[in-house]
Coordinates of C-alpha atoms in Angstrom, one line a residue:
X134 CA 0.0 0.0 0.0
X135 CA 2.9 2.5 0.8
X136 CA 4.1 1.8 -2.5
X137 CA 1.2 2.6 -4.1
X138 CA 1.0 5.6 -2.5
X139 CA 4.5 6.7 -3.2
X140 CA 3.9 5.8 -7.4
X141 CA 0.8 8.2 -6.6
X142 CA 2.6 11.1 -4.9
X143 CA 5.6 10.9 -7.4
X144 CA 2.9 11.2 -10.3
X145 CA 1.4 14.5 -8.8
X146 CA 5.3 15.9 -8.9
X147 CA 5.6 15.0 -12.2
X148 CA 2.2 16.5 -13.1
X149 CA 3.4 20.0 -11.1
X150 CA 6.8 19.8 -12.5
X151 CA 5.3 19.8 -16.0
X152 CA 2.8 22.5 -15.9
X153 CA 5.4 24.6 -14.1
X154 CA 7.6 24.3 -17.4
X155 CA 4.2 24.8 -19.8
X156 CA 4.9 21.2 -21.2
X157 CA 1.8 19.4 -22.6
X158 CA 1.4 15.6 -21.0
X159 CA 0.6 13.7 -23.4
X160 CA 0.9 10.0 -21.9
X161 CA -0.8 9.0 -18.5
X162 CA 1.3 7.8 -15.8
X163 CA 0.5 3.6 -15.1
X164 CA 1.7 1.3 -13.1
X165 CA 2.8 -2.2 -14.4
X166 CA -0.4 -4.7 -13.7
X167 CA 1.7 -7.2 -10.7
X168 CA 0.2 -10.0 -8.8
X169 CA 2.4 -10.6 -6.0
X170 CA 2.4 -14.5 -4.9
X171 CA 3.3 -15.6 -1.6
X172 CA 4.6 -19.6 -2.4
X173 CA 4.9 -22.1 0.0
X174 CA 8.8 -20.5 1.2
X175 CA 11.2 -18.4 0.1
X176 CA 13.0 -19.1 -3.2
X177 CA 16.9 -19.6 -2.7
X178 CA 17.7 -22.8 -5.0
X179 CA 17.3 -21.8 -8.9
X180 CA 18.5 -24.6 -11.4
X181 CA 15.6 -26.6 -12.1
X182 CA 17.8 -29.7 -12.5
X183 CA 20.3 -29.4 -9.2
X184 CA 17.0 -30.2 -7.2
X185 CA 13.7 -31.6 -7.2
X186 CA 12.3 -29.1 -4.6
X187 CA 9.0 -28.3 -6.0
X188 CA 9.3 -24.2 -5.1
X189 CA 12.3 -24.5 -8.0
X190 CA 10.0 -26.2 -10.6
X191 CA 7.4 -24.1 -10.3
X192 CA 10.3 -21.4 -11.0
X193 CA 11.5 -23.3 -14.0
X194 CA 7.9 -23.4 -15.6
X195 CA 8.4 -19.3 -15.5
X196 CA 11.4 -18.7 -17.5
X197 CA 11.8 -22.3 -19.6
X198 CA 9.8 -24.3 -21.5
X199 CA 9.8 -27.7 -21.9
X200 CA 9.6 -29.5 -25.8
X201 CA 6.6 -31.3 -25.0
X202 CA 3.6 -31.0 -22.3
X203 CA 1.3 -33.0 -20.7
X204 CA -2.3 -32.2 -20.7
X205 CA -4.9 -33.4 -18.1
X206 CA -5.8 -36.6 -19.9
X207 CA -2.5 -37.8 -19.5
X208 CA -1.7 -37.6 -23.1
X209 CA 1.7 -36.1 -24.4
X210 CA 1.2 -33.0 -26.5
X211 CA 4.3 -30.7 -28.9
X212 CA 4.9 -27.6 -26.7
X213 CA 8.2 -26.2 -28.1
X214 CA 8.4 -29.4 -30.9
X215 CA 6.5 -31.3 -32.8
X216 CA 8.0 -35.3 -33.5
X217 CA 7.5 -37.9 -36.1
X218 CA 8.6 -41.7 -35.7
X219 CA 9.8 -44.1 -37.5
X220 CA 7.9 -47.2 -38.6
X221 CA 10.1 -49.1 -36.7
X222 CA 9.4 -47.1 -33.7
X223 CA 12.7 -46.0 -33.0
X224 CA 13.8 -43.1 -34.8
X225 CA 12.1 -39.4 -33.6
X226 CA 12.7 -36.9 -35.4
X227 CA 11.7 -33.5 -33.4
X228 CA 10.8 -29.8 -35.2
X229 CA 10.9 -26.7 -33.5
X230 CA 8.4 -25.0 -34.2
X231 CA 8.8 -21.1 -35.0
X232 CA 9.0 -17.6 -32.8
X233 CA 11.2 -19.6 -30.6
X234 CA 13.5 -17.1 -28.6
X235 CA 15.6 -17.0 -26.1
X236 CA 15.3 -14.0 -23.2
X237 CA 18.5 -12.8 -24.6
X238 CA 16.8 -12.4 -28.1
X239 CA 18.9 -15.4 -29.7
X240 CA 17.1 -18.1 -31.5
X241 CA 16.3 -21.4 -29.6
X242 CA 18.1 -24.0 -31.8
X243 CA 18.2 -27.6 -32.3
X244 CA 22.2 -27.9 -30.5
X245 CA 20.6 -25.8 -27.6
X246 CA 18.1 -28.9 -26.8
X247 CA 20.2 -31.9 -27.2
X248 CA 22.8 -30.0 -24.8
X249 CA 19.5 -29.1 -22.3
X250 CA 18.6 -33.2 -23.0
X251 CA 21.7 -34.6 -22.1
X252 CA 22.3 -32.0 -19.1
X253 CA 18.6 -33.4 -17.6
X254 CA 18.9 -37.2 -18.2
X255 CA 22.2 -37.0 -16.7
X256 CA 20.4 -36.8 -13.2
X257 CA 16.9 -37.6 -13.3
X258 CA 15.7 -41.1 -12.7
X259 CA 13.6 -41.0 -16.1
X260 CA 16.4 -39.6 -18.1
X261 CA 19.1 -41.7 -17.1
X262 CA 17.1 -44.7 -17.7
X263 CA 16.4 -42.9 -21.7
X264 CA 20.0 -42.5 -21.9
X265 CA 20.7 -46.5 -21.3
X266 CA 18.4 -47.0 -24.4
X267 CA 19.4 -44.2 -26.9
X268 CA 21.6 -45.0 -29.7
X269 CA 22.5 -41.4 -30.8
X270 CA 21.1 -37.7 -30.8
X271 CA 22.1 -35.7 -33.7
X272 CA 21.6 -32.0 -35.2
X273 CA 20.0 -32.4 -38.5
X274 CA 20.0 -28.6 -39.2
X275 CA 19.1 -25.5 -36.5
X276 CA 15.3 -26.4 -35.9
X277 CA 15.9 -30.2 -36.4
X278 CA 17.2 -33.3 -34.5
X279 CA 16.8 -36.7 -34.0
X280 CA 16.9 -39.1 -31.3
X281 CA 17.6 -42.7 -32.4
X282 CA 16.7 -45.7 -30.2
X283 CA 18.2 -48.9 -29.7
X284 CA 15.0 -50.3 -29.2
X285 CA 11.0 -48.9 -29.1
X286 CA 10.0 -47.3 -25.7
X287 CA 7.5 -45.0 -24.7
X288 CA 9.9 -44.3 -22.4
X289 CA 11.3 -41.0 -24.5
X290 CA 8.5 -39.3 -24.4
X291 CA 6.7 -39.8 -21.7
X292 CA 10.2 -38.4 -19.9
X293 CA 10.5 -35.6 -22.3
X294 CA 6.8 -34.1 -21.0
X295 CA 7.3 -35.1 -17.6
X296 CA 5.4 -32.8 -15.5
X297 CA 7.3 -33.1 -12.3
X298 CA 9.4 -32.6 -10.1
X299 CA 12.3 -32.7 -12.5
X300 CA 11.2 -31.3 -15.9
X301 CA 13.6 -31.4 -19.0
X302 CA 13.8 -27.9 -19.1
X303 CA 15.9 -26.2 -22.1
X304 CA 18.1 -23.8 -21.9
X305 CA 20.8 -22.1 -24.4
X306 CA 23.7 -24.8 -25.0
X307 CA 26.2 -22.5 -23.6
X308 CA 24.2 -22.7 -20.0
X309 CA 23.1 -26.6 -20.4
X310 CA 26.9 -27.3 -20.8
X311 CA 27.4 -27.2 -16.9
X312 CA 27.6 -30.7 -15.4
X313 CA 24.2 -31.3 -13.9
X314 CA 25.9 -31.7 -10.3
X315 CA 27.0 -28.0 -10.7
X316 CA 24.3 -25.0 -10.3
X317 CA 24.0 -22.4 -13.6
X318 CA 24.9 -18.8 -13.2
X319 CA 22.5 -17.2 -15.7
X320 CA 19.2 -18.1 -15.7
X321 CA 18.1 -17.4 -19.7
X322 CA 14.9 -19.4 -20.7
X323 CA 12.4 -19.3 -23.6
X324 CA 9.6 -19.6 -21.1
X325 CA 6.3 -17.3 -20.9
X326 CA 8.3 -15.1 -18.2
X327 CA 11.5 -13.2 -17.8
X328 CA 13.3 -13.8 -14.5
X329 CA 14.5 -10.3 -13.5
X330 CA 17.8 -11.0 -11.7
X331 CA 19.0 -7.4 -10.2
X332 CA 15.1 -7.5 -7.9
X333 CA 16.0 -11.2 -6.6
X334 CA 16.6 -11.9 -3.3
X335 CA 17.3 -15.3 -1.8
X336 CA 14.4 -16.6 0.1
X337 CA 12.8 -13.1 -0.3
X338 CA 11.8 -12.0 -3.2
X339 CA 11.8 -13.1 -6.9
X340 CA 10.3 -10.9 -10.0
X341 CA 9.1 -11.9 -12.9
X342 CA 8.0 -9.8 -15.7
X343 CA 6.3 -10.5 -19.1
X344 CA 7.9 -11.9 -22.2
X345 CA 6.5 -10.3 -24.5
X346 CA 8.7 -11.9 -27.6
X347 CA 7.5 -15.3 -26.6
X348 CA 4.6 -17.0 -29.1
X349 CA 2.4 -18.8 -27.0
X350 CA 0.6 -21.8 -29.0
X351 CA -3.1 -22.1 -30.4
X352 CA -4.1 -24.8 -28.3
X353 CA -6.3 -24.0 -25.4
X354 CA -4.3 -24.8 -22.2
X355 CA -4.4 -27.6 -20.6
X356 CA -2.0 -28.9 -17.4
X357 CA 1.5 -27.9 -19.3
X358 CA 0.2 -28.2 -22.9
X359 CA -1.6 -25.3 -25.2
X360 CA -1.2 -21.9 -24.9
X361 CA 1.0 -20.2 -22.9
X362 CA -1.0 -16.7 -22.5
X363 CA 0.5 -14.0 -19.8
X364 CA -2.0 -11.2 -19.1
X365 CA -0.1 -9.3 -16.6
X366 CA 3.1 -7.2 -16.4
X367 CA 4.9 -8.7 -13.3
X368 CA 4.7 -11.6 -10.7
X369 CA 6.2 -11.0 -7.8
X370 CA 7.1 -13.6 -5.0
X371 CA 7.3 -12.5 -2.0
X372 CA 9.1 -15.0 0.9
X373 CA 7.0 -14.7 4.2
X374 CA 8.3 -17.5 6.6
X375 CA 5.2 -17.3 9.2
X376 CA 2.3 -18.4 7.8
X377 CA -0.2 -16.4 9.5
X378 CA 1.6 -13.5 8.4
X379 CA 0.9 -14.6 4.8
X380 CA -2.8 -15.0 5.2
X381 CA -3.1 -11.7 7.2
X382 CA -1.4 -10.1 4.0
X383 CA -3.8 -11.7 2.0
X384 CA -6.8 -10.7 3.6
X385 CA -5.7 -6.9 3.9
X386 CA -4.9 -6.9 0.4
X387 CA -1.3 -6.7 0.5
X388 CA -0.6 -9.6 -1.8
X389 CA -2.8 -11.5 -4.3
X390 CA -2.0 -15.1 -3.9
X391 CA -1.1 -18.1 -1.1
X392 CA 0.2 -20.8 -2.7
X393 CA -0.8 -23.5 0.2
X394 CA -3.0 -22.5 3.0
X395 CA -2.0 -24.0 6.0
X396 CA -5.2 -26.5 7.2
X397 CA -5.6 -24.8 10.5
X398 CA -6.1 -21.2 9.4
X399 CA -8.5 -22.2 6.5
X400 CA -11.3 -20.8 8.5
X401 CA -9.5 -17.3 8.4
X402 CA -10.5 -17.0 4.2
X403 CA -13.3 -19.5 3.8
X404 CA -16.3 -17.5 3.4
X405 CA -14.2 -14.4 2.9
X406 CA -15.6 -11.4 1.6
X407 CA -13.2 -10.6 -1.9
X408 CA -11.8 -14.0 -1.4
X409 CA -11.7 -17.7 -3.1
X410 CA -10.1 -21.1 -1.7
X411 CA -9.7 -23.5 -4.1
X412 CA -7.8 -27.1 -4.4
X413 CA -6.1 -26.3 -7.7
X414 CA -4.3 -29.6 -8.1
X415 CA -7.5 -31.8 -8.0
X416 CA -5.5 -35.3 -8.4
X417 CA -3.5 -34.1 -4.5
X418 CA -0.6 -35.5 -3.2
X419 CA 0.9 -38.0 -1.0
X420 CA 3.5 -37.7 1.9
X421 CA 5.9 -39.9 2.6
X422 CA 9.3 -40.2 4.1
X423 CA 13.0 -41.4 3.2
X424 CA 15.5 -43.1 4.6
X425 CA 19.7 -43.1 4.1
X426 CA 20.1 -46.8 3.2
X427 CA 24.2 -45.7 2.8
X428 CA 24.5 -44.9 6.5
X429 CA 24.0 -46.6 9.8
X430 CA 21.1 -47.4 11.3
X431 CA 19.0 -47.5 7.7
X432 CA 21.6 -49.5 6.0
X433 CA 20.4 -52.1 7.6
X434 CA 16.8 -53.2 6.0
X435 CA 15.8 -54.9 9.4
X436 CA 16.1 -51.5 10.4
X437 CA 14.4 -49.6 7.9
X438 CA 11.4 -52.2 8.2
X439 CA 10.8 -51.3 12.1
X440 CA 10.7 -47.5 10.8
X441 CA 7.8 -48.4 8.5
X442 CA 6.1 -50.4 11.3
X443 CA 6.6 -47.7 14.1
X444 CA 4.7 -44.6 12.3
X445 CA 1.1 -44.9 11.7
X446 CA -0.2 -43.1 8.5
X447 CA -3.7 -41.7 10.3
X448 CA -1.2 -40.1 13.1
X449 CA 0.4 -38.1 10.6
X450 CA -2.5 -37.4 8.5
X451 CA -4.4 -35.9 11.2
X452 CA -1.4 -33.5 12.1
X453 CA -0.1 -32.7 9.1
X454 CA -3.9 -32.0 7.5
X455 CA -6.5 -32.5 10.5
X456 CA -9.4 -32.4 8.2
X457 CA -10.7 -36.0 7.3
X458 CA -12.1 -34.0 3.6
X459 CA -8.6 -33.2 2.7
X460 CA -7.0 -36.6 3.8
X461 CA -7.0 -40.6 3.0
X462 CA -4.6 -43.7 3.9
X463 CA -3.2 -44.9 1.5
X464 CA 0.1 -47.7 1.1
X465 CA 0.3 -47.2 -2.7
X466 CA 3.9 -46.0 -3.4
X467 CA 2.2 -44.9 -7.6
X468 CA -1.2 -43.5 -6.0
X469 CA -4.6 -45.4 -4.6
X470 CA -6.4 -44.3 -7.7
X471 CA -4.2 -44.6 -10.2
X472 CA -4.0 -47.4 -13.1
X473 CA -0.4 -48.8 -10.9
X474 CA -2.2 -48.0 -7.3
X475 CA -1.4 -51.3 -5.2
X476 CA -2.5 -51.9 -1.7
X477 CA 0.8 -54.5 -0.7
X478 CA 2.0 -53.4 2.8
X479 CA -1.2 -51.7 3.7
X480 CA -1.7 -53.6 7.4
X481 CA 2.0 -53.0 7.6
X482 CA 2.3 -49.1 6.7
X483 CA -1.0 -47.8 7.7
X484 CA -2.0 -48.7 11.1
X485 CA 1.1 -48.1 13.6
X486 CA 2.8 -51.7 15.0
X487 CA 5.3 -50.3 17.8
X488 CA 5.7 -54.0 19.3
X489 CA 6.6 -54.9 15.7
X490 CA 9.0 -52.2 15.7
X491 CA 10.7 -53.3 18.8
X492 CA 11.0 -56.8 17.5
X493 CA 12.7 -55.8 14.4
X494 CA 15.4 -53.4 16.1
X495 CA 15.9 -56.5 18.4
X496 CA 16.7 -58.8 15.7
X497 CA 18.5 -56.3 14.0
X498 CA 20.6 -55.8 16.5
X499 CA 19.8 -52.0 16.9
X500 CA 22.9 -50.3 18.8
X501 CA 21.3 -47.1 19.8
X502 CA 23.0 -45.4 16.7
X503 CA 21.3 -41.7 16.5
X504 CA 18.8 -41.2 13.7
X505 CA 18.9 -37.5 12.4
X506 CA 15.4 -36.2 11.5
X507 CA 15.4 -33.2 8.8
X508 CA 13.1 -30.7 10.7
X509 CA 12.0 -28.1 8.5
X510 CA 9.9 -25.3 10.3
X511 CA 8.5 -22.9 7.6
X512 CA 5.8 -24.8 5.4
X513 CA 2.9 -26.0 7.1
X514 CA 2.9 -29.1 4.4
X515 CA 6.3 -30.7 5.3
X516 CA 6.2 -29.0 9.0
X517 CA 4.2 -32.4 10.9
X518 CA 5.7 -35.1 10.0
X519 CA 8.9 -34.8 11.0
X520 CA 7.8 -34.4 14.8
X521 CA 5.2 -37.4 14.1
X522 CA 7.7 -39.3 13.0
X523 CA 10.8 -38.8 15.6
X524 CA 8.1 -39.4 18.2
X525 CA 6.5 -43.0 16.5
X526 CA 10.4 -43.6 16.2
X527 CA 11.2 -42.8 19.7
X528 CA 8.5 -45.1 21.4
X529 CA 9.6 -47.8 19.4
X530 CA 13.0 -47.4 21.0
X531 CA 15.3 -45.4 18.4
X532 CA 17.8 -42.5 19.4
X533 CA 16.1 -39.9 17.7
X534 CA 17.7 -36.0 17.4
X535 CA 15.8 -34.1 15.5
X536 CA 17.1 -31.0 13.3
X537 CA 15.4 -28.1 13.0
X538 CA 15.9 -25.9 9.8
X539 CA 13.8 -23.8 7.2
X540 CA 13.0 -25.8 4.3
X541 CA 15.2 -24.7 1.6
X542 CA 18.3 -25.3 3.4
X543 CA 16.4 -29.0 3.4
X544 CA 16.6 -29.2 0.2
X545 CA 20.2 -28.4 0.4
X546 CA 20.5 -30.7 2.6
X547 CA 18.9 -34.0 1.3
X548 CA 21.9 -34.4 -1.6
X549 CA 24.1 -34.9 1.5
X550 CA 25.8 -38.2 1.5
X551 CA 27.7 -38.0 4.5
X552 CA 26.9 -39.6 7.5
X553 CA 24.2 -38.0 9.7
X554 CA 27.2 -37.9 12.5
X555 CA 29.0 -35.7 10.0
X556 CA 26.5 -33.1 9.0
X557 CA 24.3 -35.5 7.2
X558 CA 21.1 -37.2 7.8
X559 CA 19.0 -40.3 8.5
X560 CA 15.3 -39.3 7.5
X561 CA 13.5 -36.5 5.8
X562 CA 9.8 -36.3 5.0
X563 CA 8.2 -34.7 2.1
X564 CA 5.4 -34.9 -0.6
X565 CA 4.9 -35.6 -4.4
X566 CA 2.0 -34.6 -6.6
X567 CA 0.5 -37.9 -7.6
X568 CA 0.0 -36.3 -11.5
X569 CA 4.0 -37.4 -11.6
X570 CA 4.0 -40.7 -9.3
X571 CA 1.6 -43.1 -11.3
X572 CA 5.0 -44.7 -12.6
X573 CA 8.3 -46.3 -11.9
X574 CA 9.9 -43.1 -13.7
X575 CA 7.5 -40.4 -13.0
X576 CA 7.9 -41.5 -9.1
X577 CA 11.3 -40.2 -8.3
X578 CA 11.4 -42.2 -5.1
X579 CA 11.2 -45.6 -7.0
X580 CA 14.6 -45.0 -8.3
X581 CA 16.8 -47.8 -6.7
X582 CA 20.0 -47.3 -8.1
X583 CA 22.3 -46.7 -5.6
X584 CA 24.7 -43.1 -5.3
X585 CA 22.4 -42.5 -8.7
X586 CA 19.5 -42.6 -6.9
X587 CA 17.4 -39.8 -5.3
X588 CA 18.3 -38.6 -1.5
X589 CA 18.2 -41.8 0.0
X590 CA 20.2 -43.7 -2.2
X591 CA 18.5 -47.7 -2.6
X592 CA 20.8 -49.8 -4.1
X593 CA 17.9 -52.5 -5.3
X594 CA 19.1 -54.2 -8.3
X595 CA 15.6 -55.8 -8.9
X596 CA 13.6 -52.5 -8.8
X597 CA 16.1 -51.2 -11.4
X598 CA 15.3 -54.2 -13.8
X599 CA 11.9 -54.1 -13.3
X600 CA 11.8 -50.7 -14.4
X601 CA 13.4 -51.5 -17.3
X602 CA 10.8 -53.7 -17.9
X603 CA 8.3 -51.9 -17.9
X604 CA 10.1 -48.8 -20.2
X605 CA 10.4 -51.8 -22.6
X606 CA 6.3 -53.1 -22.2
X607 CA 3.6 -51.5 -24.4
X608 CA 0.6 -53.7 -22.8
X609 CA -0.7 -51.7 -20.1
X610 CA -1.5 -55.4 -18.2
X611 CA 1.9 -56.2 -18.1
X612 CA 3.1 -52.7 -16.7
X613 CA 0.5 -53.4 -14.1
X614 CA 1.9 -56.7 -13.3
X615 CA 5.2 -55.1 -13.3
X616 CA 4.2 -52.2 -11.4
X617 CA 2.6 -54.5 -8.7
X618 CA 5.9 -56.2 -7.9
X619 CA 7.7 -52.9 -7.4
X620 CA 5.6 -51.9 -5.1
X621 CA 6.5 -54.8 -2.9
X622 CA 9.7 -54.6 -3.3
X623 CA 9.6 -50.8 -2.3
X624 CA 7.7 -51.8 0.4
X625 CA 9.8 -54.9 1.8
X626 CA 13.2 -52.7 1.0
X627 CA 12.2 -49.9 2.9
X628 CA 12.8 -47.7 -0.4
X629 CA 10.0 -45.4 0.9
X630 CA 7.8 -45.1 3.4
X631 CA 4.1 -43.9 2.3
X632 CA 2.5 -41.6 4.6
X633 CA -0.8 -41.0 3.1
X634 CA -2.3 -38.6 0.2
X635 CA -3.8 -35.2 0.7
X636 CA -5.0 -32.5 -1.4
X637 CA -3.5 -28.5 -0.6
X638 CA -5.9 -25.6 -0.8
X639 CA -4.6 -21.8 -2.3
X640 CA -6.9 -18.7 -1.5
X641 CA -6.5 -15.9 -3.3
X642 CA -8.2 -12.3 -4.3
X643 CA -11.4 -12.3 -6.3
X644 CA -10.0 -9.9 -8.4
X645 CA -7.6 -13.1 -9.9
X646 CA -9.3 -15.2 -13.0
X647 CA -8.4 -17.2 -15.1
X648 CA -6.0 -19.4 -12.7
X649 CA -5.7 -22.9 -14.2
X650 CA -6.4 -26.0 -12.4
X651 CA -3.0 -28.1 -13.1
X652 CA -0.5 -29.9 -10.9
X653 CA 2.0 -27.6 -10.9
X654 CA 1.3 -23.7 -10.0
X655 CA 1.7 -21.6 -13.2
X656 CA 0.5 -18.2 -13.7
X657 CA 0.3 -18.0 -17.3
X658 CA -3.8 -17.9 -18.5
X659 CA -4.2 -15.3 -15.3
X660 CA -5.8 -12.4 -15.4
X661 CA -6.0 -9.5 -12.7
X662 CA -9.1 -7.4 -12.7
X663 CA -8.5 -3.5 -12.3
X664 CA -6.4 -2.8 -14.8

């Protein structure tokens, strides 16, 4: 509001100023249309492919663009490229299409995406599994290349559109040159937004403003597919660690948007005069939590087993969410619900078995070894079941120090590999959309090959043929069959621990339309009344 004001006062000088020289104003004084945003923390991390940290996804899907999208029926659709394939089924052949610039005004080319592809698959579980079955990627001219297989997979694709949580973002080849374990320095996309680097601030603030070069396509939107519209100026970010500080801003006006409303102040903007709470990801999420299978105590699976048995999914539900509406059970590792949803380990995940527990750590020979919880304090959603867990865990007789931290320096964290003893850790918890977990490659957790592995690091040679398996099957009963054995070997490996699914609800002004209901938060298709 006091800038407002100020913009207003400095106007009226302007106004005085020129009539005091006898100029004639010709143009009106505006103000750049912004809808300020208040996420779910602070942005710090900003290379979509260092993490999977959701807050940095939703920041890639600003500034880059991805060469193909999904749309809500699950179907791949061209975004930046259209593809033909071979009759054989293993030769794509990908067109950009035109209008395809980078922020720096520099055309997107073909050498740009293969660099971008190589830079994404060299980390995420999807991509490094493409990689094993590509024969060669090749420039055929600037807005042409080809990727040849060594056999058919829908694989390519489907990892290609991936919606979350690691995207295969492009970038110029200049930037997608840096090894993937290294962050990038200049953050140049060909995405609906600019990122406006000399008004960032780490954890603070982060301004977008409107790309105006970039060629949105024809299709109506849908998820990360169609058009790509931007109807306002700027979006501004705004970090505001205490959540009811966030919704008080909200409901005097000060910003325009919460991302995720924490469940026990719901009643502060439901039924809000100027206000709307929605669930904008309809499909949810689940929670979960991960152990360090390198380190002691979870290198031992004995051990990892009596953590699954000691934490009871309902107990975490009802602190992390509270509201039975918003909440279900559920021991699926790929989603109760979805074509790969499996019930295997529900009497063993769900309800809480602390004399199971005990018996485990006993045969296990449990020495007492500390277990280092990942506490982070700032996001309501990741907030509960930390504590729920270090307590489940201390009753069934682990040493249990927990670790308190804000969530981005979690995320930092998690790539840790020490030991916990040495600055690293032996659980976090967190949560995936379930748009992205219906799969063994979608699912980042199912990844169970070792160091290469997400946080957490299983080293199950089975899961990793299995999901070879089912890159190579085209009969969706198969992949089922496939799927189904996965999930109990997640299960009996202690590869993750499923905590339950949820659904998050975002309030925001009245004055916002437009916002689209997708998995991810985008603000292209927005519009801001008032302007």
């Amino acid at each position: 509001m006091k800038l407002k004001l100020g913009l207003r006062a400095g106007a009226r000088q302007i106004l005085m100023a020129a009539a005091l020289a006898g100029a004639v104003l010709t143009t009106p004084v505006t103000q750049a249309q912004t809808v300020t945003a208040v996420m779910q923390s602070g942005l710090r991390v900003l290379d979509p492919i260092l993490t999977t940290a959701f807050l940095t996804r939703d920041h890639g899907y600003m500034i880059y663009d991805t060469l193909l999208g999904l749309d809500e029926h699950f179907k791949v659709q061209p975004q930046m490229a259209s593809w033909q394939v071979s009759d054989d089924q293993k030769t794509y052949t990908f067109t950009l299409r035109d209008g395809l610039k980078w922020h720096d005004g520099k055309p997107v080319t073909a050498e740009d995406c293969i660099a971008s592809i190589n830079r994404w698959a060299s980390v995420d579980a999807t991509g490094q599994v493409v990689l094993t079955m590509v024969q060669s990627m090749d420039v055929v001219d600037a807005s042409h290349f080809k990727i040849v297989l060594k056999q058919p997979t829908s694989l390519l694709l489907e990892g290609l559109s991936k919606i979350s949580s690691r995207p295969a973002f492009m970038m110029p080849k200049r930037i997608a040159d840096t090894p993937a374990s290294q962050s990038i320095t200049e953050y140049i996309g060909s995405g609906p937004f600019k990122f406006v680097a000399a008004e960032f601030r780490p954890g603070l603030k982060v301004v977008y403003e409107k790309n105006k070069d970039y060629v949105p396509r024809s299709e109506p939107p849908s998820w990360t597919a169609g058009a790509k519209v931007v109807n306002v100026d700027r979006v501004e970010w705004v970090g505001m660690s205490d959540q009811m500080t966030a919704i008080n801003a909200l409901v005097n006006k000060e910003v325009d948007f919460v991302q995720q409303v924490p469940f026990d102040l719901l009643p502060m903007v439901e039924n809000h005069d100027g206000l709307k709470v929605d669930v904008i990801d309809k499909l949810g999420a689940w929670t979960y939590f991960r152990m360090n299978h390198l380190h002691p105590p979870f290198d031992n699976k004995l051990v990892r087993q009596a953590a699954l048995a000691a934490v009871g999914q309902e107990d975490v539900l009802k602190a992390l969410v509270g509201n039975p509406k918003y909440y279900k059970t559920c021991a699926a590792v790929m989603g109760c619900g979805n074509p790969n949803g499996n019930d295997y380990g529900a009497d063993w995940v769900i309800p809480p078995s602390v004399d199971k527990a005990k018996a485990l750590l006993k045969e296990a020979k449990y020495d007492g070894t500390p277990v280092v919880v990942l506490q982070p304090t700032d996001i309501a959603m990741v907030s509960a079941q930390p504590v729920v867990i270090g307590d489940a865990l201390r009753k069934a007789g682990f040493n249990v120090k927990m670790k308190a931290m804000d969530w981005q320096t979690a995320v930092g964290q998690q790539n840790n590999q020490k030991p916990a003893g040495e600055g690293g850790w032996s659980i976090f918890a967190t949560y995936s959309i379930l748009a992205s977990s219906g799969d063994p490659f979608g699912n980042t957790t199912l990844a169970a090959n070792g160091k290469k592995a997400w946080a957490g690091w299983p080293d199950v040679p089975e899961i990793e043929a299995l999901r070879l398996k089912y890159a190579q099957a085209s009969d969706a009963a198969e992949r089922k069959q496939i799927a189904a054995r996965i999930q109990k070997l997640a299960i009996d490996e202690g590869v993750v621990a499923p905590l339950g699914q949820f659904q998050i609800p975002a309030a925001y002004s009245a004055s916002l339309s437009g916002i689209l209901p997708t998995p991810v938060t985008v603000f292209w298709n927005l519009k801001k009344a008032g302007k």
